[in-house]
């Protein structure tokens, strides 16, 4: 089963919704508040968890700095689009499941972009 590491940048309502759907999540806000992005990446690797974030810096870590990671889902939305983005995220998790590993996925309210990581 896929595990997700939810970055502090993510709206906590999303953590609650994922848990209600019995999705295995680790909340940085609850368990590791204040850790750096690099520590989030290390934790994700150690836990074999996909990072879910709203922080664009993870794209820079993965692509510009070539930092290896298990996978990243980057959410881009306005606060009033939370329900839409949550539903889209749930569809992505359901569709890709184990195939989420080694991917950088950008989810916007009306667009999903999947980039394979080498």
CSV table of N, CA and C in Angstrom, one decimal:
chain,number,residue,atom,x,y,z
A,1,UNK,N,0.8,-1.2,0.0
A,1,UNK,CA,0.0,0.0,0.0
A,1,UNK,C,0.9,1.3,0.0
A,2,UNK,N,0.5,2.2,-0.7
A,2,UNK,CA,1.3,3.5,-0.9
A,2,UNK,C,1.1,4.3,0.4
A,3,UNK,N,2.2,4.9,0.9
A,3,UNK,CA,2.2,5.8,2.0
A,3,UNK,C,2.5,7.2,1.6
A,4,UNK,N,1.9,8.2,2.2
A,4,UNK,CA,2.1,9.6,1.8
A,4,UNK,C,2.6,10.4,3.0
A,5,UNK,N,3.6,11.2,2.7
A,5,UNK,CA,4.1,12.2,3.7
A,5,UNK,C,3.6,13.5,3.3
A,6,UNK,N,2.7,14.1,4.2
A,6,UNK,CA,2.0,15.3,3.9
A,6,UNK,C,2.9,16.5,4.5
A,7,UNK,N,3.4,17.3,3.6
A,7,UNK,CA,4.2,18.4,4.0
A,7,UNK,C,3.4,19.4,4.9
A,8,UNK,N,4.1,20.2,5.7
A,8,UNK,CA,3.5,21.2,6.5
A,8,UNK,C,2.7,22.3,5.7
A,9,UNK,N,3.1,22.5,4.4
A,9,UNK,CA,2.5,23.5,3.6
A,9,UNK,C,1.0,23.1,3.2
A,10,UNK,N,0.7,21.9,3.4
A,10,UNK,CA,-0.6,21.4,2.9
A,10,UNK,C,-1.7,21.7,3.9
A,11,UNK,N,-2.8,22.2,3.4
A,11,UNK,CA,-4.0,22.4,4.3
A,11,UNK,C,-4.3,21.2,5.1
A,12,UNK,N,-4.4,21.3,6.4
A,12,UNK,CA,-4.7,20.2,7.3
A,12,UNK,C,-6.0,19.5,7.0
A,13,UNK,N,-6.9,20.2,6.5
A,13,UNK,CA,-8.2,19.5,6.1
A,13,UNK,C,-8.0,18.3,5.1
A,14,UNK,N,-7.0,18.5,4.3
A,14,UNK,CA,-6.6,17.4,3.4
A,14,UNK,C,-6.1,16.2,4.1
A,15,UNK,N,-5.3,16.4,5.1
A,15,UNK,CA,-4.9,15.2,5.9
A,15,UNK,C,-6.0,14.5,6.5
A,16,UNK,N,-7.0,15.2,7.1
A,16,UNK,CA,-8.2,14.6,7.7
A,16,UNK,C,-9.0,13.8,6.6
A,17,UNK,N,-9.2,14.4,5.4
A,17,UNK,CA,-9.9,13.7,4.4
A,17,UNK,C,-9.2,12.4,3.9
A,18,UNK,N,-7.9,12.5,3.7
A,18,UNK,CA,-7.2,11.3,3.3
A,18,UNK,C,-7.3,10.2,4.4
A,19,UNK,N,-7.2,10.6,5.6
A,19,UNK,CA,-7.4,9.6,6.7
A,19,UNK,C,-8.8,9.0,6.7
A,20,UNK,N,-9.8,9.8,6.5
A,20,UNK,CA,-11.1,9.3,6.4
A,20,UNK,C,-11.3,8.3,5.3
A,21,UNK,N,-10.5,8.4,4.3
A,21,UNK,CA,-10.6,7.5,3.1
A,21,UNK,C,-9.6,6.3,3.4
A,22,UNK,N,-9.1,6.2,4.6
A,22,UNK,CA,-8.2,5.1,4.9
A,22,UNK,C,-6.9,5.1,4.1
A,23,UNK,N,-6.5,6.3,3.8
A,23,UNK,CA,-5.2,6.4,3.1
A,23,UNK,C,-4.1,6.6,4.1
A,24,UNK,N,-3.0,5.9,4.0
A,24,UNK,CA,-1.9,5.9,5.0
A,24,UNK,C,-1.1,7.2,4.8
A,25,UNK,N,-1.3,8.1,5.8
A,25,UNK,CA,-0.6,9.4,5.7
A,25,UNK,C,0.2,9.6,7.0
A,26,UNK,N,1.4,10.3,6.8
A,26,UNK,CA,2.2,10.8,7.9
A,26,UNK,C,2.2,12.3,7.8
A,27,UNK,N,1.8,13.0,8.8
A,27,UNK,CA,1.7,14.5,8.7
A,27,UNK,C,3.0,15.1,9.3
A,28,UNK,N,3.7,15.9,8.5
A,28,UNK,CA,4.9,16.6,9.0
A,28,UNK,C,4.4,17.5,10.1
A,29,UNK,N,3.3,18.2,9.9
A,29,UNK,CA,2.8,19.2,10.9
A,29,UNK,C,2.6,18.5,12.3
A,30,UNK,N,2.1,17.3,12.3
A,30,UNK,CA,1.9,16.6,13.6
A,30,UNK,C,3.1,16.0,14.2
A,31,UNK,N,4.0,15.4,13.4
A,31,UNK,CA,5.1,14.6,13.8
A,31,UNK,C,6.5,15.2,13.7
A,32,UNK,N,6.6,16.1,12.8
A,32,UNK,CA,8.0,16.7,12.6
A,32,UNK,C,7.9,18.2,12.3
A,33,UNK,N,7.2,19.0,13.1
A,33,UNK,CA,7.0,20.4,12.7
A,33,UNK,C,8.3,21.1,12.6
A,34,UNK,N,8.4,22.0,11.6
A,34,UNK,CA,9.6,22.8,11.4
A,34,UNK,C,10.8,22.2,10.7
A,35,UNK,N,10.7,21.0,10.3
A,35,UNK,CA,11.8,20.4,9.6
A,35,UNK,C,12.0,21.0,8.2
A,36,UNK,N,13.2,21.0,7.7
A,36,UNK,CA,13.5,21.6,6.4
A,36,UNK,C,13.0,20.7,5.3
A,37,UNK,N,13.0,21.3,4.1
A,37,UNK,CA,12.5,20.5,2.9
A,37,UNK,C,13.5,19.3,2.7
A,38,UNK,N,14.8,19.5,2.9
A,38,UNK,CA,15.7,18.4,2.8
A,38,UNK,C,15.4,17.2,3.7
A,39,UNK,N,15.0,17.6,5.0
A,39,UNK,CA,14.7,16.6,5.9
A,39,UNK,C,13.4,15.9,5.6
A,40,UNK,N,12.4,16.6,5.0
A,40,UNK,CA,11.2,16.0,4.5
A,40,UNK,C,11.5,15.0,3.4
A,41,UNK,N,12.4,15.3,2.5
A,41,UNK,CA,12.8,14.4,1.4
A,41,UNK,C,13.5,13.2,2.0
A,42,UNK,N,14.4,13.4,3.0
A,42,UNK,CA,15.0,12.2,3.6
A,42,UNK,C,14.0,11.3,4.4
A,43,UNK,N,13.1,11.9,5.0
A,43,UNK,CA,12.0,11.2,5.8
A,43,UNK,C,11.2,10.4,4.8
A,44,UNK,N,10.8,11.0,3.7
A,44,UNK,CA,10.1,10.3,2.6
A,44,UNK,C,10.8,9.1,2.1
A,45,UNK,N,12.1,9.3,1.9
A,45,UNK,CA,12.9,8.1,1.4
A,45,UNK,C,12.9,7.0,2.4
A,46,UNK,N,13.2,7.4,3.7
A,46,UNK,CA,13.3,6.4,4.8
A,46,UNK,C,12.0,5.7,5.0
A,47,UNK,N,10.8,6.4,4.8
A,47,UNK,CA,9.5,5.8,5.1
A,47,UNK,C,8.9,5.2,3.8
A,48,UNK,N,9.6,5.4,2.7
A,48,UNK,CA,9.1,5.0,1.3
A,48,UNK,C,7.7,5.6,1.1
A,49,UNK,N,7.7,6.9,1.3
A,49,UNK,CA,6.4,7.7,1.2
A,49,UNK,C,6.5,8.7,0.1
A,50,UNK,N,5.4,8.9,-0.6
A,50,UNK,CA,5.2,9.9,-1.6
A,50,UNK,C,4.9,11.2,-0.9
A,51,UNK,N,5.7,12.3,-1.2
A,51,UNK,CA,5.5,13.6,-0.6
A,51,UNK,C,4.3,14.3,-1.3
A,52,UNK,N,3.4,14.8,-0.5
A,52,UNK,CA,2.3,15.7,-1.0
A,52,UNK,C,2.6,17.1,-0.4
A,53,UNK,N,2.7,18.1,-1.3
A,53,UNK,CA,3.1,19.4,-0.9
A,53,UNK,C,2.4,20.5,-1.7
A,54,UNK,N,2.4,21.7,-1.1
A,54,UNK,CA,1.9,22.9,-1.8
A,54,UNK,C,3.1,23.8,-2.0
A,55,UNK,N,4.3,23.3,-1.7
A,55,UNK,CA,5.6,24.1,-1.7
A,55,UNK,C,6.3,23.9,-3.0
A,56,UNK,N,6.4,24.9,-3.9
A,56,UNK,CA,7.1,24.8,-5.2
A,56,UNK,C,8.6,24.5,-5.1
A,57,UNK,N,9.1,24.7,-3.9
A,57,UNK,CA,10.6,24.4,-3.7
A,57,UNK,C,10.9,22.9,-4.0
A,58,UNK,N,10.0,22.0,-3.8
A,58,UNK,CA,10.2,20.6,-4.0
A,58,UNK,C,10.5,20.4,-5.5
A,59,UNK,N,9.9,21.1,-6.4
A,59,UNK,CA,10.2,21.0,-7.8
A,59,UNK,C,11.7,21.4,-8.0
A,60,UNK,N,12.1,22.5,-7.4
A,60,UNK,CA,13.5,22.9,-7.5
A,60,UNK,C,14.5,21.8,-7.0
A,61,UNK,N,14.1,21.3,-5.8
A,61,UNK,CA,15.0,20.2,-5.3
A,61,UNK,C,15.1,19.0,-6.2
A,62,UNK,N,14.0,18.6,-6.8
A,62,UNK,CA,14.0,17.4,-7.6
A,62,UNK,C,14.7,17.7,-9.0
A,63,UNK,N,14.4,18.8,-9.6
A,63,UNK,CA,14.8,19.1,-11.0
A,63,UNK,C,16.1,19.9,-11.1
A,64,UNK,N,16.2,20.9,-10.3
A,64,UNK,CA,17.5,21.8,-10.4
A,64,UNK,C,18.6,21.2,-9.7
A,65,UNK,N,18.3,20.7,-8.5
A,65,UNK,CA,19.4,20.1,-7.6
A,65,UNK,C,19.6,18.6,-7.8
A,66,UNK,N,18.7,18.0,-8.6
A,66,UNK,CA,18.8,16.5,-8.8
A,66,UNK,C,18.7,15.7,-7.5
A,67,UNK,N,18.0,16.2,-6.6
A,67,UNK,CA,17.8,15.4,-5.3
A,67,UNK,C,16.9,14.2,-5.6
A,68,UNK,N,17.4,13.0,-5.2
A,68,UNK,CA,16.5,11.8,-5.4
A,68,UNK,C,15.4,11.8,-4.4
A,69,UNK,N,14.3,11.4,-4.8
A,69,UNK,CA,13.1,11.2,-3.9
A,69,UNK,C,12.3,10.0,-4.4
A,70,UNK,N,11.4,9.6,-3.6
A,70,UNK,CA,10.5,8.5,-3.9
A,70,UNK,C,9.4,9.0,-4.9
A,71,UNK,N,8.9,10.2,-4.7
A,71,UNK,CA,7.9,10.8,-5.6
A,71,UNK,C,7.3,12.0,-4.9
A,72,UNK,N,6.7,12.9,-5.7
A,72,UNK,CA,6.2,14.1,-5.2
A,72,UNK,C,4.8,14.4,-5.9
A,73,UNK,N,3.9,14.8,-5.1
A,73,UNK,CA,2.6,15.3,-5.7
A,73,UNK,C,2.5,16.8,-5.2
A,74,UNK,N,2.6,17.7,-6.2
A,74,UNK,CA,2.6,19.1,-5.9
A,74,UNK,C,1.2,19.7,-6.2
A,75,UNK,N,0.5,20.2,-5.2
A,75,UNK,CA,-0.8,20.8,-5.4
A,75,UNK,C,-0.8,22.3,-5.6
A,76,UNK,N,-1.4,22.7,-6.6
A,76,UNK,CA,-1.5,24.2,-6.9
A,76,UNK,C,-3.0,24.6,-7.0
A,77,UNK,N,-3.4,25.4,-6.1
A,77,UNK,CA,-4.8,25.8,-6.1
A,77,UNK,C,-5.1,27.0,-5.2
A,78,UNK,N,-6.2,27.6,-5.4
A,78,UNK,CA,-6.6,28.7,-4.5
A,78,UNK,C,-7.4,28.0,-3.4
A,79,UNK,N,-7.5,28.7,-2.2
A,79,UNK,CA,-8.2,28.1,-1.1
A,79,UNK,C,-9.6,27.7,-1.4
A,80,UNK,N,-10.3,28.5,-2.2
A,80,UNK,CA,-11.7,28.1,-2.6
A,80,UNK,C,-11.8,26.9,-3.5
A,81,UNK,N,-10.7,26.4,-4.0
A,81,UNK,CA,-10.7,25.2,-4.8
A,81,UNK,C,-10.3,23.9,-4.1
A,82,UNK,N,-10.3,24.0,-2.8
A,82,UNK,CA,-9.8,22.9,-1.9
A,82,UNK,C,-10.6,21.6,-2.2
A,83,UNK,N,-11.9,21.7,-2.3
A,83,UNK,CA,-12.8,20.5,-2.5
A,83,UNK,C,-12.4,19.9,-3.9
A,84,UNK,N,-12.3,20.7,-4.9
A,84,UNK,CA,-12.0,20.3,-6.3
A,84,UNK,C,-10.6,19.6,-6.3
A,85,UNK,N,-9.6,20.2,-5.7
A,85,UNK,CA,-8.3,19.7,-5.7
A,85,UNK,C,-8.2,18.4,-4.9
A,86,UNK,N,-9.0,18.3,-3.8
A,86,UNK,CA,-9.0,17.1,-3.0
A,86,UNK,C,-9.6,15.9,-3.8
A,87,UNK,N,-10.7,16.2,-4.5
A,87,UNK,CA,-11.3,15.1,-5.4
A,87,UNK,C,-10.4,14.7,-6.5
A,88,UNK,N,-9.7,15.6,-7.0
A,88,UNK,CA,-8.7,15.3,-8.1
A,88,UNK,C,-7.6,14.5,-7.5
A,89,UNK,N,-7.1,14.9,-6.4
A,89,UNK,CA,-6.0,14.1,-5.7
A,89,UNK,C,-6.5,12.7,-5.4
A,90,UNK,N,-7.7,12.5,-4.9
A,90,UNK,CA,-8.2,11.1,-4.6
A,90,UNK,C,-8.3,10.3,-5.9
A,91,UNK,N,-8.6,10.9,-7.0
A,91,UNK,CA,-8.7,10.2,-8.3
A,91,UNK,C,-7.3,9.8,-8.7
A,92,UNK,N,-6.3,10.7,-8.6
A,92,UNK,CA,-4.9,10.4,-8.9
A,92,UNK,C,-4.4,9.2,-8.1
A,93,UNK,N,-4.6,9.3,-6.8
A,93,UNK,CA,-4.2,8.2,-5.9
A,93,UNK,C,-4.8,6.9,-6.3
A,94,UNK,N,-6.1,6.9,-6.6
A,94,UNK,CA,-6.8,5.7,-7.0
A,94,UNK,C,-6.3,5.1,-8.4
A,95,UNK,N,-6.1,6.0,-9.3
A,95,UNK,CA,-5.7,5.6,-10.7
A,95,UNK,C,-4.3,5.1,-10.7
A,96,UNK,N,-3.3,5.8,-10.0
A,96,UNK,CA,-1.9,5.5,-10.2
A,96,UNK,C,-1.4,4.5,-9.1
A,97,UNK,N,-2.0,4.6,-7.9
A,97,UNK,CA,-1.6,3.8,-6.7
A,97,UNK,C,-0.2,3.5,-6.7
A,98,UNK,N,0.3,2.2,-6.9
A,98,UNK,CA,1.7,1.9,-6.8
A,98,UNK,C,2.5,2.5,-7.8
A,99,UNK,N,1.9,3.0,-8.9
A,99,UNK,CA,2.7,3.7,-10.0
A,99,UNK,C,3.0,5.1,-9.7
A,100,UNK,N,2.7,5.6,-8.5
A,100,UNK,CA,3.0,6.9,-8.1
A,100,UNK,C,4.5,7.1,-7.8
A,101,UNK,N,5.1,6.0,-7.5
A,101,UNK,CA,6.6,6.0,-7.2
A,101,UNK,C,7.3,6.5,-8.4
A,102,UNK,N,8.4,7.3,-8.1
A,102,UNK,CA,9.3,7.8,-9.2
A,102,UNK,C,8.6,8.8,-10.1
A,103,UNK,N,7.6,9.5,-9.6
A,103,UNK,CA,6.9,10.5,-10.4
A,103,UNK,C,6.8,11.8,-9.7
A,104,UNK,N,6.8,12.9,-10.5
A,104,UNK,CA,6.5,14.2,-10.0
A,104,UNK,C,5.2,14.6,-10.6
A,105,UNK,N,4.2,14.8,-9.8
A,105,UNK,CA,2.8,15.0,-10.3
A,105,UNK,C,2.4,16.4,-9.9
A,106,UNK,N,2.0,17.2,-10.8
A,106,UNK,CA,1.4,18.5,-10.5
A,106,UNK,C,-0.1,18.4,-10.7
A,107,UNK,N,-0.8,18.8,-9.7
A,107,UNK,CA,-2.3,18.8,-9.7
A,107,UNK,C,-2.8,20.2,-9.6
A,108,UNK,N,-3.5,20.6,-10.6
A,108,UNK,CA,-4.2,21.9,-10.5
A,108,UNK,C,-5.7,21.5,-10.6
A,109,UNK,N,-6.6,22.5,-10.4
A,109,UNK,CA,-8.0,22.1,-10.4
A,109,UNK,C,-8.5,21.5,-11.7
A,110,UNK,N,-8.0,21.9,-12.8
A,110,UNK,CA,-8.5,21.3,-14.1
A,110,UNK,C,-7.4,20.7,-14.9
A,111,UNK,N,-6.2,20.4,-14.3
A,111,UNK,CA,-5.1,19.8,-15.0
A,111,UNK,C,-4.2,19.0,-14.1
A,112,UNK,N,-3.8,17.8,-14.7
A,112,UNK,CA,-2.8,17.0,-14.0
A,112,UNK,C,-1.7,16.8,-15.0
A,113,UNK,N,-0.5,17.0,-14.4
A,113,UNK,CA,0.7,16.7,-15.2
A,113,UNK,C,1.6,15.7,-14.5
A,114,UNK,N,2.0,14.7,-15.2
A,114,UNK,CA,2.8,13.6,-14.6
A,114,UNK,C,4.2,13.6,-15.3
A,115,UNK,N,5.2,13.7,-14.5
A,115,UNK,CA,6.6,13.7,-15.0
A,115,UNK,C,7.3,12.5,-14.4
A,116,UNK,N,7.8,11.6,-15.2
A,116,UNK,CA,8.6,10.4,-14.7
A,116,UNK,C,9.9,10.9,-14.2
A,117,UNK,N,10.3,10.4,-13.1
A,117,UNK,CA,11.6,10.7,-12.5
A,117,UNK,C,12.6,9.6,-12.9
A,118,UNK,N,13.8,9.9,-13.2
A,118,UNK,CA,14.8,8.9,-13.6
A,118,UNK,C,15.4,8.2,-12.4
